[in-house]
Coordinates of C-alpha atoms in Angstrom, one line a residue:
Chain A
M1 CA 0.2 0.0 0.2
D2 CA 2.9 2.1 1.3
S3 CA 4.8 1.3 -1.9
L4 CA 1.5 2.1 -4.1
K5 CA 1.4 5.5 -2.9
R6 CA 5.0 6.0 -3.4
L7 CA 4.7 4.8 -7.2
F8 CA 2.0 7.8 -7.9
G9 CA 4.1 10.1 -5.9
L10 CA 5.0 13.5 -6.8
S11 CA 8.6 13.6 -8.6
V12 CA 10.2 15.1 -5.8
Y13 CA 10.1 11.9 -3.9
T14 CA 9.1 9.5 -6.6
K15 CA 11.8 7.9 -8.9
I16 CA 11.2 5.1 -11.6
S17 CA 14.2 3.4 -12.9
A18 CA 15.1 3.5 -16.7
R19 CA 14.3 -0.2 -17.0
A20 CA 10.9 0.6 -15.2
C21 CA 10.4 3.7 -17.5
L22 CA 11.2 2.2 -20.6
I23 CA 8.5 -0.9 -20.0
A24 CA 6.0 1.4 -18.7
S25 CA 6.6 3.4 -22.0
L26 CA 5.5 0.6 -24.0
V27 CA 2.5 -0.4 -22.5
L28 CA 0.6 2.0 -24.9
F29 CA 2.3 1.1 -28.0
V30 CA 1.2 -2.5 -27.3
A31 CA -2.0 -1.6 -26.2
L32 CA -3.0 0.4 -29.8
I33 CA -1.3 -2.2 -31.4
G34 CA -3.2 -5.5 -29.9
V35 CA -6.6 -3.0 -30.1
Y36 CA -6.3 -2.5 -33.9
L37 CA -5.5 -6.2 -34.6
L38 CA -8.6 -7.4 -32.2
A39 CA -11.0 -5.0 -34.3
S40 CA -9.2 -5.9 -37.6
H41 CA -10.0 -9.6 -36.6
E42 CA -13.4 -8.9 -36.1
R43 CA -13.8 -6.7 -38.8
H44 CA -12.6 -9.7 -41.0
Q45 CA -15.0 -12.2 -39.9
E46 CA -17.7 -10.7 -40.3
N47 CA -16.6 -9.0 -43.9
P48 CA -13.6 -11.1 -45.4
N49 CA -13.4 -8.2 -48.0
D50 CA -13.4 -5.6 -45.2
K51 CA -10.8 -2.7 -46.3
I52 CA -11.3 0.1 -43.5
M53 CA -8.6 -2.2 -41.0
P54 CA -6.7 -4.0 -43.1
T55 CA -5.2 -7.2 -41.8
I56 CA -0.9 -7.5 -41.0
S57 CA -0.6 -9.5 -43.9
Q58 CA -2.6 -6.8 -46.1
L59 CA -1.0 -4.1 -44.5
T60 CA 2.5 -6.1 -45.4
Q61 CA 1.4 -6.6 -49.0
G62 CA 0.8 -2.9 -48.9
V63 CA 4.1 -2.0 -48.1
Q64 CA 6.0 -4.5 -50.3
K65 CA 3.8 -3.2 -53.5
M66 CA 4.9 0.5 -52.6
A67 CA 8.6 -0.5 -51.5
T68 CA 9.3 -2.4 -54.7
P69 CA 10.1 -1.2 -58.2
D70 CA 7.0 -0.8 -60.7
R71 CA 6.5 -1.0 -64.2
N72 CA 9.0 1.7 -64.9
G73 CA 11.4 0.6 -62.3
E74 CA 10.2 3.6 -59.6
I75 CA 10.0 2.5 -56.3
T76 CA 6.9 4.7 -55.2
L77 CA 7.9 5.0 -51.4
M78 CA 11.4 6.6 -52.5
V79 CA 10.4 8.4 -55.3
D80 CA 7.5 10.2 -52.5
T81 CA 9.8 10.2 -49.5
I82 CA 12.6 12.2 -51.6
A83 CA 10.0 14.6 -53.2
S84 CA 8.6 15.2 -49.8
L85 CA 12.2 15.6 -48.0
K86 CA 13.3 17.8 -50.5
R87 CA 10.2 20.7 -50.4
F88 CA 10.3 20.1 -46.4
F89 CA 14.0 20.8 -46.4
L90 CA 14.5 23.7 -48.7
G91 CA 11.0 25.2 -47.1
V92 CA 12.5 24.7 -43.2
I93 CA 15.6 25.7 -44.0
A94 CA 14.8 28.9 -45.8
G95 CA 11.9 29.8 -43.3
A96 CA 14.3 29.3 -40.0
T97 CA 17.3 30.9 -41.4
M98 CA 15.0 34.3 -42.1
A99 CA 12.8 34.3 -39.2
I100 CA 16.0 33.6 -36.8
A101 CA 17.7 36.4 -38.5
L102 CA 14.6 38.4 -38.4
G103 CA 13.9 37.6 -34.8
V104 CA 17.2 38.6 -33.3
A105 CA 17.0 41.8 -35.4
L106 CA 13.9 42.4 -33.7
G107 CA 15.3 41.8 -30.2
L108 CA 18.4 43.8 -30.9
F109 CA 17.6 47.0 -32.7
P110 CA 14.3 49.0 -31.2
I111 CA 14.0 50.6 -34.6
V112 CA 13.1 46.9 -36.0
E113 CA 11.0 46.4 -33.3
A114 CA 9.5 49.7 -33.4
V115 CA 8.4 49.2 -37.2
F116 CA 7.8 45.6 -37.7
H117 CA 6.5 44.0 -34.0
R118 CA 3.2 44.7 -34.1
F119 CA 2.8 43.9 -37.8
L120 CA 4.2 40.7 -37.5
L121 CA 2.3 39.7 -34.5
Y122 CA -0.9 41.0 -36.3
L123 CA 0.2 38.9 -39.3
S124 CA 0.9 35.6 -36.8
K125 CA -2.5 34.9 -36.2
I126 CA -4.0 34.5 -39.7
P127 CA -4.0 30.5 -39.6
P128 CA -1.7 29.7 -43.0
L129 CA -4.0 27.3 -44.3
A130 CA -6.5 30.3 -44.9
L131 CA -3.8 31.6 -46.9
L132 CA -3.3 28.7 -48.9
P133 CA -5.7 29.5 -51.5
V134 CA -4.2 33.2 -52.1
I135 CA 0.0 31.4 -52.1
F136 CA -1.8 28.9 -54.8
I137 CA -3.9 31.6 -56.9
F138 CA -0.6 33.9 -57.1
S139 CA 2.3 32.0 -57.4
G140 CA 0.7 28.8 -59.2
L141 CA 0.6 24.9 -58.8
G142 CA 4.3 24.4 -59.0
E143 CA 6.8 23.2 -56.6
S144 CA 8.2 26.8 -55.1
T145 CA 4.4 27.2 -54.1
K146 CA 4.6 24.2 -51.8
I147 CA 7.9 25.4 -50.5
L148 CA 6.4 29.0 -50.2
L149 CA 3.6 27.6 -48.0
I150 CA 6.1 26.1 -45.3
I151 CA 8.2 29.1 -45.0
V152 CA 4.7 30.7 -45.0
G153 CA 3.6 28.7 -41.9
I154 CA 6.8 28.4 -39.6
S155 CA 8.7 31.3 -40.0
L156 CA 6.1 33.6 -38.1
P157 CA 6.0 31.3 -35.2
I158 CA 10.1 30.8 -35.0
T159 CA 10.6 34.9 -35.4
L160 CA 8.5 36.2 -32.7
D161 CA 9.8 33.0 -30.4
T162 CA 13.3 33.9 -31.1
Y163 CA 12.5 37.6 -30.4
L164 CA 11.6 36.9 -27.2
R165 CA 14.5 34.5 -26.3
V166 CA 16.6 37.9 -27.3
K167 CA 14.6 40.1 -25.2
K168 CA 14.5 37.9 -22.2
D169 CA 16.9 35.5 -22.1
L170 CA 19.8 37.2 -23.2
P171 CA 21.2 39.8 -20.4
R172 CA 21.5 43.3 -21.4
E173 CA 24.4 43.0 -19.4
Q174 CA 26.1 40.5 -21.9
L175 CA 25.7 43.1 -24.7
V176 CA 27.4 45.9 -23.0
K177 CA 30.0 44.0 -21.7
A178 CA 30.8 42.9 -25.5
L179 CA 30.8 46.5 -26.6
T180 CA 33.1 47.3 -23.3
L181 CA 35.4 45.0 -24.6
G182 CA 35.7 46.6 -27.9
A183 CA 33.7 44.8 -30.2
S184 CA 31.6 46.5 -33.0
T185 CA 27.8 46.0 -33.6
P186 CA 28.1 43.5 -36.3
A187 CA 30.7 41.3 -33.9
V188 CA 28.2 41.3 -30.9
V189 CA 25.6 40.2 -32.9
W190 CA 27.7 37.3 -34.5
H191 CA 29.8 36.3 -31.6
I192 CA 27.7 37.0 -28.5
V193 CA 24.2 37.0 -29.7
F194 CA 23.8 34.3 -32.6
P195 CA 25.6 31.8 -30.2
Q196 CA 23.8 32.1 -26.9
I197 CA 20.3 32.4 -28.8
M198 CA 21.1 29.5 -31.4
P199 CA 20.0 26.5 -29.0
A200 CA 16.9 28.4 -28.0
A201 CA 16.0 29.2 -31.9
L202 CA 16.7 25.1 -33.1
N203 CA 14.4 24.1 -30.3
S204 CA 11.6 26.4 -31.6
V205 CA 12.5 25.5 -35.2
R206 CA 12.2 21.9 -33.9
L207 CA 8.7 22.8 -32.1
N208 CA 7.7 24.0 -35.7
L209 CA 8.7 20.6 -37.5
L210 CA 4.8 19.7 -37.2
G211 CA 3.8 22.7 -38.5
A212 CA 6.1 22.4 -41.4
W213 CA 4.4 18.7 -42.0
L214 CA 1.0 20.0 -42.0
F215 CA 1.6 22.7 -44.5
L216 CA 3.8 20.4 -46.5
I217 CA 1.0 18.0 -46.9
A218 CA -2.0 20.2 -47.2
G219 CA 0.4 21.5 -50.0
E220 CA 0.9 18.2 -51.8
A221 CA -2.8 17.2 -51.1
I222 CA -4.0 20.1 -53.7
A223 CA -1.5 19.9 -56.2
A224 CA 1.5 17.2 -56.6
D225 CA 2.4 14.8 -58.8
A226 CA 4.5 12.9 -56.2
G227 CA 5.1 13.0 -52.5
L228 CA 3.8 11.4 -49.2
G229 CA 1.0 13.8 -48.9
Y230 CA 0.1 13.8 -52.5
R231 CA 0.0 9.8 -52.0
I232 CA -2.0 9.1 -49.1
F233 CA -4.4 11.7 -50.5
V234 CA -4.3 10.0 -53.7
V235 CA -5.0 6.3 -52.5
R236 CA -7.9 7.6 -50.1
R237 CA -10.1 7.6 -53.3
Y238 CA -9.8 3.9 -53.6
M239 CA -9.7 3.5 -49.4
A240 CA -6.1 1.8 -49.9
M241 CA -5.9 2.1 -46.2
D242 CA -3.3 -0.6 -46.5
T243 CA -1.6 2.5 -48.3
I244 CA -2.1 5.2 -46.1
I245 CA -1.6 3.3 -42.7
P246 CA 2.2 2.7 -43.2
Y247 CA 2.7 5.8 -45.0
V248 CA 1.3 7.7 -42.0
F249 CA 3.8 5.6 -39.6
W250 CA 6.8 6.2 -41.8
I251 CA 6.0 10.3 -41.8
A252 CA 6.0 9.8 -38.2
F253 CA 8.6 8.0 -38.4
L254 CA 10.6 10.7 -40.4
S255 CA 9.3 13.7 -38.3
F256 CA 10.7 11.7 -35.0
S257 CA 14.2 11.3 -36.3
L258 CA 14.5 14.7 -37.8
D259 CA 13.6 16.1 -34.4
A260 CA 15.7 13.3 -32.6
L261 CA 18.7 14.4 -35.0
L262 CA 18.2 18.3 -34.1
S263 CA 17.8 17.3 -30.4
W264 CA 21.6 15.3 -30.9
W265 CA 22.9 18.3 -32.7
I266 CA 21.9 20.9 -30.1
K267 CA 23.1 18.7 -27.3
R268 CA 26.7 18.0 -29.2
H269 CA 27.4 21.9 -30.6
Y270 CA 25.8 23.4 -27.5
S271 CA 27.2 21.6 -24.5
W272 CA 27.1 24.4 -22.5
Y273 CA 23.2 25.3 -23.2
E274 CA 22.2 21.8 -22.3
E275 CA 24.1 21.5 -18.8
R276 CA 23.7 25.4 -17.6
N277 CA 19.9 24.4 -17.9
Chain B
M1 CA 46.1 72.6 -10.2
D2 CA 42.9 72.4 -11.4
N3 CA 43.5 71.4 -15.3
T4 CA 40.3 69.2 -16.0
L5 CA 42.2 67.0 -18.3
S6 CA 44.3 65.7 -15.5
Y7 CA 41.1 63.7 -14.5
M8 CA 40.2 60.1 -15.8
L9 CA 36.5 60.1 -15.0
R10 CA 34.6 63.5 -14.6
L11 CA 30.8 64.2 -14.2
E12 CA 29.5 67.3 -14.8
H13 CA 25.8 68.3 -13.4
L14 CA 24.7 64.5 -14.0
T15 CA 20.9 64.8 -13.7
H16 CA 18.9 61.5 -14.5
G17 CA 15.5 60.2 -13.8
Y18 CA 12.6 58.2 -15.3
D19 CA 9.1 59.2 -16.0
G20 CA 9.2 62.5 -14.2
K21 CA 10.9 61.1 -11.2
I22 CA 14.4 62.0 -10.6
V23 CA 16.9 59.5 -9.4
L24 CA 20.1 61.1 -9.9
N25 CA 20.2 64.9 -8.9
D26 CA 23.1 67.2 -10.3
I27 CA 26.1 65.2 -9.7
D28 CA 29.5 66.4 -10.0
L29 CA 32.4 64.6 -9.6
K30 CA 36.3 64.4 -10.6
V31 CA 38.5 60.8 -10.6
R32 CA 42.0 60.8 -10.6
T33 CA 44.0 58.4 -12.6
G34 CA 45.1 55.6 -10.4
E35 CA 42.5 56.3 -7.8
L36 CA 40.3 53.2 -6.3
V37 CA 37.1 54.7 -5.7
T38 CA 34.6 53.1 -3.5
L39 CA 30.7 53.8 -4.1
V40 CA 27.9 53.2 -1.5
G41 CA 24.4 53.4 -0.8
P42 CA 21.3 52.3 0.4
S43 CA 19.4 50.2 -2.2
G44 CA 17.5 51.5 -4.5
C45 CA 19.1 55.0 -4.3
G46 CA 20.0 54.7 -8.3
K47 CA 23.9 52.9 -8.1
S48 CA 22.8 50.9 -11.3
T49 CA 21.5 53.8 -13.0
F50 CA 25.1 56.3 -12.4
L51 CA 26.7 52.6 -13.6
R52 CA 24.8 52.7 -16.8
L53 CA 25.1 56.4 -17.3
L54 CA 28.8 55.7 -16.9
L55 CA 29.0 53.2 -19.0
G56 CA 27.2 55.2 -22.0
A57 CA 24.6 52.6 -22.0
E58 CA 22.2 55.4 -21.6
S59 CA 22.4 59.0 -21.8
P60 CA 21.7 61.5 -19.1
N61 CA 18.8 64.0 -19.2
H62 CA 21.2 66.6 -18.3
G63 CA 24.8 66.9 -17.8
K64 CA 28.1 65.0 -19.2
V65 CA 30.2 62.4 -18.5
F66 CA 33.9 62.5 -19.8
I67 CA 36.3 59.8 -19.6
G68 CA 39.9 60.4 -20.0
G69 CA 38.7 64.2 -21.7
T70 CA 36.3 62.9 -24.2
P71 CA 32.5 63.0 -23.8
K72 CA 30.9 59.0 -23.1
L73 CA 28.5 58.4 -25.8
R74 CA 27.8 54.6 -25.8
P75 CA 29.6 51.7 -24.2
D76 CA 33.2 50.8 -25.7
K77 CA 36.7 50.1 -24.6
D78 CA 37.6 52.8 -22.8
C79 CA 35.5 51.5 -19.4
G80 CA 35.8 48.1 -18.8
V81 CA 33.1 46.4 -16.3
V82 CA 32.7 43.5 -14.2
Y83 CA 29.0 42.8 -13.1
Q84 CA 27.7 40.9 -10.1
K85 CA 26.1 38.5 -12.8
Y86 CA 26.1 37.9 -16.5
S87 CA 29.6 39.5 -16.5
V88 CA 31.1 36.5 -18.4
F89 CA 30.1 34.8 -21.2
P90 CA 28.5 31.6 -21.1
H91 CA 28.7 30.0 -24.5
L92 CA 32.7 31.0 -24.5
T93 CA 35.5 28.8 -22.5
V94 CA 37.5 30.4 -19.7
L95 CA 40.5 31.0 -22.3
N96 CA 38.2 32.1 -25.2
N97 CA 36.3 34.6 -22.7
V98 CA 39.4 36.4 -21.6
A99 CA 40.9 36.2 -25.0
F100 CA 37.2 37.7 -26.7
G101 CA 38.6 41.4 -26.3
L102 CA 41.9 41.0 -28.1
N103 CA 40.3 38.6 -31.0
V104 CA 37.6 41.6 -31.8
A105 CA 40.6 44.1 -31.8
S106 CA 42.7 42.3 -33.9
S107 CA 40.3 42.2 -37.2
T108 CA 37.3 43.3 -39.0
I109 CA 34.4 40.8 -38.8
T110 CA 35.0 39.5 -42.7
E111 CA 38.5 38.8 -41.8
R112 CA 37.4 36.4 -39.2
A113 CA 34.7 34.7 -40.6
V114 CA 36.6 34.1 -43.9
S115 CA 40.1 33.1 -41.8
S116 CA 37.8 30.9 -39.6
V117 CA 36.5 29.2 -42.5
C118 CA 39.8 28.5 -44.1
S119 CA 41.2 27.3 -41.0
R120 CA 38.5 25.1 -40.5
V121 CA 38.7 23.1 -43.9
S122 CA 42.7 23.4 -43.7
G123 CA 43.0 22.3 -40.1
R124 CA 45.5 24.7 -39.1
P125 CA 45.8 28.5 -38.9
M126 CA 45.8 30.2 -41.7
F127 CA 46.3 33.9 -42.3
S128 CA 47.6 36.5 -40.2
Y129 CA 44.3 37.1 -38.1
A130 CA 44.3 33.3 -37.1
R131 CA 47.9 33.6 -36.2
Q132 CA 47.4 36.6 -34.0
C133 CA 44.6 34.5 -32.4
K134 CA 47.1 32.1 -31.1
D135 CA 48.9 35.3 -29.6
N136 CA 46.2 36.4 -28.3
L137 CA 45.1 33.0 -26.6
V138 CA 48.9 32.8 -25.1
R139 CA 48.3 36.5 -23.9
A140 CA 44.7 35.4 -22.2
E141 CA 46.6 32.4 -20.5
E142 CA 49.3 34.7 -19.2
I143 CA 46.8 36.8 -17.6
L144 CA 44.6 33.6 -16.3
C145 CA 48.0 32.4 -14.7
Q146 CA 48.1 35.4 -12.7
L147 CA 44.8 35.0 -11.6
E148 CA 45.5 31.6 -11.0
L149 CA 43.1 29.9 -12.7
E150 CA 45.5 28.0 -15.2
G151 CA 43.9 25.0 -14.4
V152 CA 40.2 25.8 -15.9
L153 CA 41.1 27.1 -19.2
D154 CA 38.9 24.5 -21.1
K155 CA 36.3 24.9 -18.6
Y156 CA 32.8 26.5 -19.5
P157 CA 31.8 29.4 -17.2
H158 CA 28.5 27.1 -15.9
Q159 CA 31.3 24.6 -14.8
L160 CA 33.0 26.9 -12.5
S161 CA 32.6 28.3 -8.8
G162 CA 30.9 31.8 -8.5
G163 CA 34.3 33.2 -7.4
M164 CA 36.0 31.5 -10.2
Q165 CA 33.3 33.2 -12.7
Q166 CA 34.1 36.5 -11.1
R167 CA 37.9 36.1 -11.3
V168 CA 37.7 35.1 -14.9
A169 CA 35.3 38.6 -15.5
I170 CA 38.2 40.7 -13.9
A171 CA 40.7 39.0 -16.4
Q172 CA 38.5 39.8 -19.2
A173 CA 38.2 43.6 -18.4
L174 CA 41.9 43.5 -17.4
I175 CA 43.4 42.5 -20.8
M176 CA 41.9 45.4 -22.7
K177 CA 43.5 47.8 -20.3
P178 CA 40.4 49.8 -19.9
K179 CA 41.2 53.5 -18.7
V180 CA 38.1 53.4 -16.0
L181 CA 37.3 50.3 -14.7
L182 CA 33.7 49.5 -13.4
L183 CA 32.7 47.1 -10.9
D184 CA 29.1 46.6 -9.6
E185 CA 28.5 44.6 -6.6
P186 CA 31.0 42.1 -8.5
F187 CA 31.6 40.4 -4.7
S188 CA 28.2 40.6 -3.5
A189 CA 26.9 37.2 -4.2
L190 CA 29.9 35.2 -2.6
D191 CA 31.1 33.5 0.6
P192 CA 32.7 35.8 3.1
W193 CA 36.0 34.2 2.5
V194 CA 36.3 34.0 -1.3
R195 CA 35.2 37.8 -1.1
R196 CA 38.0 38.2 1.3
Q197 CA 40.6 36.7 -1.3
L198 CA 38.8 38.6 -4.4
Q199 CA 38.9 41.7 -2.6
L200 CA 42.7 41.2 -2.0
L201 CA 43.3 40.2 -5.4
L202 CA 41.6 43.0 -6.7
A203 CA 43.6 45.7 -4.8
K204 CA 46.7 43.8 -5.5
I205 CA 45.9 44.0 -9.5
W206 CA 45.0 47.9 -8.9
K207 CA 48.2 48.8 -7.3
S208 CA 50.4 47.2 -9.8
E209 CA 49.2 48.3 -13.2
N210 CA 48.1 51.7 -11.6
M211 CA 44.3 51.5 -12.7
T212 CA 41.9 54.0 -11.9
I213 CA 38.8 51.8 -10.6
L214 CA 35.2 52.7 -9.5
F215 CA 33.7 50.0 -7.2
I216 CA 30.1 50.0 -6.4
T217 CA 28.6 48.6 -3.4
H218 CA 26.2 48.4 -0.7
D219 CA 28.3 47.1 1.8
L220 CA 30.3 49.9 3.6
E221 CA 33.0 47.9 5.3
E222 CA 34.0 46.4 1.6
A223 CA 33.6 50.3 0.5
V224 CA 36.3 51.5 3.5
Y225 CA 38.7 48.1 3.3
L226 CA 39.1 48.5 -0.6
G227 CA 38.8 52.1 -1.2
T228 CA 41.2 55.0 -1.1
R229 CA 38.3 57.4 -1.8
L230 CA 34.7 56.8 -0.5
L231 CA 31.7 58.3 -2.0
V232 CA 28.3 57.7 -0.5
L233 CA 25.4 58.3 -2.8
S234 CA 22.1 58.9 -1.0
P235 CA 18.5 60.2 -1.4
H236 CA 18.1 60.8 2.2
W237 CA 19.3 64.6 2.2
R238 CA 17.0 68.1 3.1
D239 CA 16.2 70.8 0.1
G240 CA 15.2 73.7 2.3
K241 CA 12.6 72.7 4.4
K242 CA 11.7 69.9 2.0
K243 CA 13.0 66.3 1.5
G244 CA 15.3 66.5 -1.6
S245 CA 14.6 64.6 -4.4
G246 CA 17.0 62.3 -6.0
S247 CA 19.8 61.2 -4.6
K248 CA 23.2 63.1 -4.8
I249 CA 26.9 62.3 -3.4
M250 CA 26.4 62.8 0.3
A251 CA 29.7 62.1 1.2
D252 CA 33.1 62.3 -0.2
I253 CA 35.9 61.2 1.9
S254 CA 39.7 60.4 1.4
I255 CA 40.5 56.9 3.0
P256 CA 44.0 56.4 4.6
S257 CA 45.8 53.7 2.6
L258 CA 45.2 50.0 4.1
Y259 CA 46.9 48.8 1.1
D260 CA 49.9 47.2 3.1
F261 CA 47.9 44.0 2.9
D262 CA 50.8 41.5 3.6
A263 CA 52.2 43.6 6.8
M264 CA 48.8 44.4 8.4
D265 CA 47.3 42.2 10.7
E266 CA 43.9 41.1 9.3
L267 CA 42.0 41.8 12.5
E268 CA 43.8 45.1 13.2
A269 CA 42.8 46.1 9.9
M270 CA 38.9 44.7 10.0
K271 CA 38.8 46.9 13.4
I272 CA 40.0 50.1 11.8
Q273 CA 37.7 49.2 8.9
R274 CA 34.6 48.7 11.4
E275 CA 35.3 52.0 13.2
K276 CA 35.5 54.3 9.7
A277 CA 32.6 52.8 8.6
D278 CA 30.5 53.6 11.7
D279 CA 31.9 57.0 11.4
I280 CA 30.4 57.1 7.6
R281 CA 27.5 55.5 8.5
R282 CA 26.7 58.2 11.6
L283 CA 27.6 60.7 8.6
G284 CA 24.2 59.8 6.8
F285 CA 24.3 56.5 4.9
E286 CA 21.6 55.4 6.8
K287 CA 18.0 56.6 6.6
R288 CA 17.0 59.5 8.9
T289 CA 13.9 60.7 9.8
D290 CA 12.4 63.7 7.9
E291 CA 13.4 66.0 10.8
N292 CA 17.2 65.4 10.9
L293 CA 17.6 64.9 7.3
I294 CA 20.8 67.0 6.4
P295 CA 21.6 69.9 3.7
P296 CA 24.1 68.5 1.5
E297 CA 26.5 71.3 2.2
K298 CA 26.6 70.3 6.2
F299 CA 28.1 67.2 5.2
L300 CA 31.9 66.7 5.7
L301 CA 33.3 66.5 2.5
Q302 CA 36.9 66.2 3.1
H303 CA 38.1 65.1 -0.5
P304 CA 40.1 68.0 -1.9
D305 CA 38.5 67.3 -5.3
S306 CA 34.9 67.0 -4.0
K307 CA 33.1 70.1 -4.6
I308 CA 29.3 70.9 -4.0

């Protein structure tokens, strides 16, 4: 009884071992798969042609179909992944670079803040998906539109987050100190502000990766000839859950790996930041 | 001799405030090269505002600040500074923290960007800048050794104790040889023993480098212990019948030198300081009731350079 109480206690006095933690975090994964298999089995008992909840073997077949070369010798899954990742990276890198630079400028230079801050705050309240038709009308159905959508979608939140970090987390004393050591304004920005703000800004990028996926898939759903989002919306017409489900998990896996990669990068290159906090 | 050029730090009718509320009221001050001036004042008397004005991080509503004869407009190499917190750069190692000033001085930002890329590609220092950087590191190491920090060159500030971080901050400012070194409660967060050590260290450096130092603290004993001249900044004074608004320098006192630290018995030194501090406390450092507030001209202003 006592130990049970302890197990559900607050973090100040309850510790869970790494192994127990691993087991505990597997519980929901196993439960999800179990419930799915059970439900899928039930449905196939009633209707052997059920398409909504494919069985494991049907899913495997679906993956196989996508992962082996078709008539033209192209592997659909590969083509889709490459097309999507290309858009994703171009959009995220361009968007994040501009956003971080603008955020730093907003936080450091009162004149930039005075001109841009309220304006950007207002713009950031527009849901990017509401702008989707506007962007498609103005810049057509090409590649650049899909990349532009990602940029529009992620850059404002990253800009405003970086701005806040510069304002709140970077003590003014640091800037004065650098100036008293003879640094010029560009040197302060380059040697003091950017390196100190980078880990926080990259964490902000991490949080916005999900948004980037959202806008990528939305863009691909409307106009594309390849891509992960395009594919799931195409096969939806045939209710091909045996393709959709593996694709969704694949997207989740890619997104999870990118996030882990970025997190690892921050830990490695900004050890002072991780340890200090 | 009243040649204004012989003063390293000069304040003329410095008045500053926020939203119509006066914080500093008409402050005049002249500090000669080589003086170690300590400034005390009750909390909220405007010490931090005073520091920002001296650094040029804020411009005064009225009056001027001169460093070595030139008006102070923005923070630059003329004034070094050590704060209580946030003095060192958390993203640089101790060695790079100290070499920072030399590094930014030895090249423009484009040179640094180009040479850092080239050096990274080739794996060894390229161009004169990168070689200069190596020299800078050597000099930084020398100063760090003087401050007994040779064991932590490659550590980051968060890995050091508070006392060591402040040593790094001092080394960082010192290497640039500023005309005036400003210290804002640099030892206030430290243990008494570490604090005493750093006070001795600072006094030693001040003496050997003949520096001009302004040391801001809220601790009267520390101010008396370190200073050759002590200023009291206080908002408790009387303007005719009313209580004055904003802080003034209410006392400006020369302190007999206590800098034979090696020779002087520690206990003896502390006793003298305590007596001195009590004298100054009686003078008006502590808050008074409205009736016995003193008009500024009544204060005992013994320092030859002080003027009201």
